[in-house]
GROMACS .gro file of C-alpha atoms in nm:
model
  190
    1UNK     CA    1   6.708   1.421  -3.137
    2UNK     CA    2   6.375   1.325  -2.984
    3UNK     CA    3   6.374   1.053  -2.742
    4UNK     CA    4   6.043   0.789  -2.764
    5UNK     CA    5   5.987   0.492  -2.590
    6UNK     CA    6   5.703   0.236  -2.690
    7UNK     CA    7   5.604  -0.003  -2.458
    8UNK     CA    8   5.352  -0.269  -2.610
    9UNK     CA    9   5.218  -0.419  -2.268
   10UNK     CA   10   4.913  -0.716  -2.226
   11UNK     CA   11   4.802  -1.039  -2.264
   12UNK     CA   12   4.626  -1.219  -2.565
   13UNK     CA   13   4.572  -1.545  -2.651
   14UNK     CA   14   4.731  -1.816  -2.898
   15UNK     CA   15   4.358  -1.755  -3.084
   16UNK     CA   16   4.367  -1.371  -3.067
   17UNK     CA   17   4.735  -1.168  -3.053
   18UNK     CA   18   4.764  -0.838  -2.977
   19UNK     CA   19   4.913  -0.647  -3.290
   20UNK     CA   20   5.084  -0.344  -3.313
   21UNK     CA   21   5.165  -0.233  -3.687
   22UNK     CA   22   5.134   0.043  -3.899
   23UNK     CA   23   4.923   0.175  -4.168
   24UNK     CA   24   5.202   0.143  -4.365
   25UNK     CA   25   5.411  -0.126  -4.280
   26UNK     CA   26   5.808  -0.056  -4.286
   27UNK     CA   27   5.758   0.299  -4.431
   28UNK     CA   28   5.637   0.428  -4.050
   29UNK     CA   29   5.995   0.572  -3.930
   30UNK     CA   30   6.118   0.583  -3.573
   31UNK     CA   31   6.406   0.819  -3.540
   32UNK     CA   32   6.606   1.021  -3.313
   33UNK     CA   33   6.645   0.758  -2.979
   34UNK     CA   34   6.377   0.539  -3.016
   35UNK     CA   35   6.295   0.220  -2.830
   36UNK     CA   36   6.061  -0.075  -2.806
   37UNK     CA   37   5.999  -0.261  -2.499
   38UNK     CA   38   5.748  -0.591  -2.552
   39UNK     CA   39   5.601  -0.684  -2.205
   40UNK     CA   40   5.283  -0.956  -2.203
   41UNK     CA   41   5.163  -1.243  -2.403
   42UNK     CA   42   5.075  -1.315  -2.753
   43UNK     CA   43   5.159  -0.991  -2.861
   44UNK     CA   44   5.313  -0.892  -3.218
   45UNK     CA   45   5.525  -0.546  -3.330
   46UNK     CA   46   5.445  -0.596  -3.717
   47UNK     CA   47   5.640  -0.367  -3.982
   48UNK     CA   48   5.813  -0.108  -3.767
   49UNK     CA   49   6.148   0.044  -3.914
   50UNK     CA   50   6.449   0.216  -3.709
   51UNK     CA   51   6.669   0.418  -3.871
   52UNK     CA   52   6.893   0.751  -3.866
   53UNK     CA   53   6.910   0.768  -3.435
   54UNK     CA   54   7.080   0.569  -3.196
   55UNK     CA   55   6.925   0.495  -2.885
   56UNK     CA   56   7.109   0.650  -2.569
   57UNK     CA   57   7.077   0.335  -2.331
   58UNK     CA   58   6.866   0.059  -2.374
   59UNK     CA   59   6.835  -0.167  -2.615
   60UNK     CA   60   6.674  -0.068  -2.931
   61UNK     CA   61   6.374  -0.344  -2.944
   62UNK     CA   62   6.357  -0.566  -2.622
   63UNK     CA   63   6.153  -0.863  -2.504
   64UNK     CA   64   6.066  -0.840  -2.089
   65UNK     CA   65   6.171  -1.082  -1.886
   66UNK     CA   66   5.797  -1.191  -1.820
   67UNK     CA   67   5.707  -1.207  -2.193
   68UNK     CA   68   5.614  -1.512  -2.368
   69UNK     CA   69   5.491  -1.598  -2.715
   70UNK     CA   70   5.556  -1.265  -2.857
   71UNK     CA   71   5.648  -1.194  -3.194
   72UNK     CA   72   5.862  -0.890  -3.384
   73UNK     CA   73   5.787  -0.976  -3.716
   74UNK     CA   74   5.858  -0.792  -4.040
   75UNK     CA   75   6.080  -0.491  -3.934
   76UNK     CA   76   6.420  -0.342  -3.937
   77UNK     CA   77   6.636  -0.180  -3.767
   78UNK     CA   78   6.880   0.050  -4.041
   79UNK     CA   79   7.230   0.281  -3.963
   80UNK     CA   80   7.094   0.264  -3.593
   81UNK     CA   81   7.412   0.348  -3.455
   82UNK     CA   82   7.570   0.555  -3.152
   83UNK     CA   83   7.845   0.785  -3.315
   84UNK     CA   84   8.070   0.676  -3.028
   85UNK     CA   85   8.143   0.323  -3.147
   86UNK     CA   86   8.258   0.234  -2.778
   87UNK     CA   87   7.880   0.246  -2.636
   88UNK     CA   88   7.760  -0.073  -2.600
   89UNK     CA   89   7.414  -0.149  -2.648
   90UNK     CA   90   7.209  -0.431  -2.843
   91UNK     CA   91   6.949  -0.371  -3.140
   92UNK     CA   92   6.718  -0.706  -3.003
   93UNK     CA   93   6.725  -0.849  -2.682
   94UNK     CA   94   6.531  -1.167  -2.612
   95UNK     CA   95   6.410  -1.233  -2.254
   96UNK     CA   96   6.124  -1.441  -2.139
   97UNK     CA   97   6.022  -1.756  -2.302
   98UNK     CA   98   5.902  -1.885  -2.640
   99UNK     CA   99   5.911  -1.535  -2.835
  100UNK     CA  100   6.002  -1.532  -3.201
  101UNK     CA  101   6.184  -1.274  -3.420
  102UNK     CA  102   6.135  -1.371  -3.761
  103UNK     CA  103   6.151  -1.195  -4.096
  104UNK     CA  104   6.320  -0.828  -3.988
  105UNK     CA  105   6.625  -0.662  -4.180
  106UNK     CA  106   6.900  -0.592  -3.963
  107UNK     CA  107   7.184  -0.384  -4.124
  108UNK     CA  108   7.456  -0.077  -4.036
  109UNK     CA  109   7.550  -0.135  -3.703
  110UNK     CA  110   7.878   0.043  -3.592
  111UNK     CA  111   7.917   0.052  -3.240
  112UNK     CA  112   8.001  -0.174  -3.014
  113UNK     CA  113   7.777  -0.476  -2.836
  114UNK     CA  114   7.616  -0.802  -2.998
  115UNK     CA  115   7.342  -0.724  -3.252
  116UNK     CA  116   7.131  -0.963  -3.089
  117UNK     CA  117   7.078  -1.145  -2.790
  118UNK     CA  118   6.930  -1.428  -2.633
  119UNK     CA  119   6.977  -1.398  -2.230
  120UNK     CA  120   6.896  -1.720  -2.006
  121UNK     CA  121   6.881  -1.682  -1.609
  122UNK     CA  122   6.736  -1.866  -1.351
  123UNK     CA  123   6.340  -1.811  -1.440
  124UNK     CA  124   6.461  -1.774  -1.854
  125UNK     CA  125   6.626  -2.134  -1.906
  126UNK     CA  126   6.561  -2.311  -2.131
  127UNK     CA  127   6.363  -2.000  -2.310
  128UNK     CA  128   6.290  -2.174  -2.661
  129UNK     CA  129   6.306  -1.879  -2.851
  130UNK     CA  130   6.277  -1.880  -3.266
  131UNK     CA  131   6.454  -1.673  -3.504
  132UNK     CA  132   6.407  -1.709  -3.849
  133UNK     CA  133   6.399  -1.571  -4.167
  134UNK     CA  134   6.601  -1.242  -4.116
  135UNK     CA  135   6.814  -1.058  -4.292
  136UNK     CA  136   7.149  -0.959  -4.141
  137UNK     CA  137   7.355  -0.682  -4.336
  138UNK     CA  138   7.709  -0.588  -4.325
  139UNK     CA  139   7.913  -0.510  -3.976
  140UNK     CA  140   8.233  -0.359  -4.008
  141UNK     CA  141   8.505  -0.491  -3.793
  142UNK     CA  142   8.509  -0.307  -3.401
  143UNK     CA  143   8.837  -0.488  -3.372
  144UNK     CA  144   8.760  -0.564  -2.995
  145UNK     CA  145   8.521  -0.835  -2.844
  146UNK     CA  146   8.139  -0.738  -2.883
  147UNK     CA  147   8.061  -0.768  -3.204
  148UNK     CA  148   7.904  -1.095  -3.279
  149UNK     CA  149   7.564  -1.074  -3.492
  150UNK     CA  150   7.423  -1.343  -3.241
  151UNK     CA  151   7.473  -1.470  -2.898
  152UNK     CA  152   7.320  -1.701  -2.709
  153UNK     CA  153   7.359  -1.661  -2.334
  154UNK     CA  154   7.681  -1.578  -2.173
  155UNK     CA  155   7.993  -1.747  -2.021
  156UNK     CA  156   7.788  -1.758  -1.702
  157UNK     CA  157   7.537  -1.982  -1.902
  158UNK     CA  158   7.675  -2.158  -2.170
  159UNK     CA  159   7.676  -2.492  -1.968
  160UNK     CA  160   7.285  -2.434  -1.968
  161UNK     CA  161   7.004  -2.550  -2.230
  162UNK     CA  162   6.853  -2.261  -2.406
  163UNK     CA  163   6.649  -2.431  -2.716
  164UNK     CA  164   6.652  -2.154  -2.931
  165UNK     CA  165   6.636  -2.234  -3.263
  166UNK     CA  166   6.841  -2.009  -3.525
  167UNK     CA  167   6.708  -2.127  -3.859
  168UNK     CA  168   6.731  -1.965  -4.212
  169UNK     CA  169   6.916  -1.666  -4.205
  170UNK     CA  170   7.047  -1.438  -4.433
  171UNK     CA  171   7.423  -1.310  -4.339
  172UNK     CA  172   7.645  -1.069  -4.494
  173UNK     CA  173   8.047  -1.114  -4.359
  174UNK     CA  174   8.250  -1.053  -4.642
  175UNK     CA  175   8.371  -0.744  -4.424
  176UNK     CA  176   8.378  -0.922  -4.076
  177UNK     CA  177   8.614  -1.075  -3.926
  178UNK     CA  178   8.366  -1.365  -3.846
  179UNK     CA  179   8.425  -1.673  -3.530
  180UNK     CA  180   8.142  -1.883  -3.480
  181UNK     CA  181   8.137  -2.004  -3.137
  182UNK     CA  182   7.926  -2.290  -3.009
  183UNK     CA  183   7.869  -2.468  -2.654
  184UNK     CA  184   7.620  -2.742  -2.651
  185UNK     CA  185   7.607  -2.755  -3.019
  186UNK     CA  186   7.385  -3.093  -3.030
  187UNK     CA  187   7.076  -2.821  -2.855
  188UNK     CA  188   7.111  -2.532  -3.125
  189UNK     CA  189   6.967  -2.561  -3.487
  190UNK     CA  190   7.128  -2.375  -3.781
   0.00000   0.00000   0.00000
């Protein structure tokens, strides 16, 4: 399988975002082990679509830890799955501050690791992070930890604010076995 990395790096403004898309929006496939990396400001990945690969090990579509106001809007990530179920990796990580992952499909993952993620550290906290509007499809069971849909932070910061707001979702579980577990419920929307 072909390996391809896209890296969408630079700065816009709130009046003028960068935008990646496609001719075609969410008929453009990326295959094999395919990755996005999002590194700037005011950028936006419009209508990209992931499907029959697996990425070998990063995380499939990723926000820098330096990027702010960003957007992945209206794209999906399909049967993006490692074969070895035990490799953990995530299909969106959010780092940085204020980025927003709203309308994307999200369906077929296998292996193991959280679907997505929304990391705090010392220069990421609070972050205020939106995601909205998705669409998250059926995860079979791993039977071992690691297979939430989404996290916010980790043990190491669940004593710390994040202001993300998680707001009108679309979730399939009627095959999960599903826990929903909240610190510092009174600073997350649902």
């Amino acid at each position: 399988m072909e390996r391809s990395s896209y890296y969408i790096k630079g700065n816009g403004t709130a009046e003028k975002s960068i935008i990646l898309t496609t001719a075609n929006p969410g008929k453009v496939m990326l295959s094999g082990n395919s990755i996005l990396k999002i590194d700037g400001q005011f950028l936006v990945v419009d209508g990209l679509f992931f499907t029959n690969g697996f990425s070998l090990d990063n995380d499939v579509m990723s926000f820098s830890k330096t990027s702010s106001n960003c957007r992945i809007t209206n794209s999906s990530i399909l049967n993006y799955s490692n074969p070895d179920k035990t490799v953990d990796y995530k299909w969106v990580s959010l780092h940085g501050t204020k980025n927003r992952v709203d309308h994307c499909s999200f369906t077929g993952k296998t292996h193991q690791g959280t679907l997505m993620v929304v990391w705090l550290s010392e220069t990421e906290a609070p972050n205020y992070h939106q995601i909205d509007h998705n669409y998250f499809g059926p995860r079979p069971p791993l039977e071992v930890n690691g297979g939430e849909i989404i996290r916010v932070g980790t043990s190491e910061w669940s004593m710390s604010d994040s202001f993300t707001v998680i707001e009108k979702m679309y979730l399939i579980i009627a095959m999960v076995k599903w826990k929903l577990f909240l610190s510092n419920q009174e600073k997350i929307k649902f």
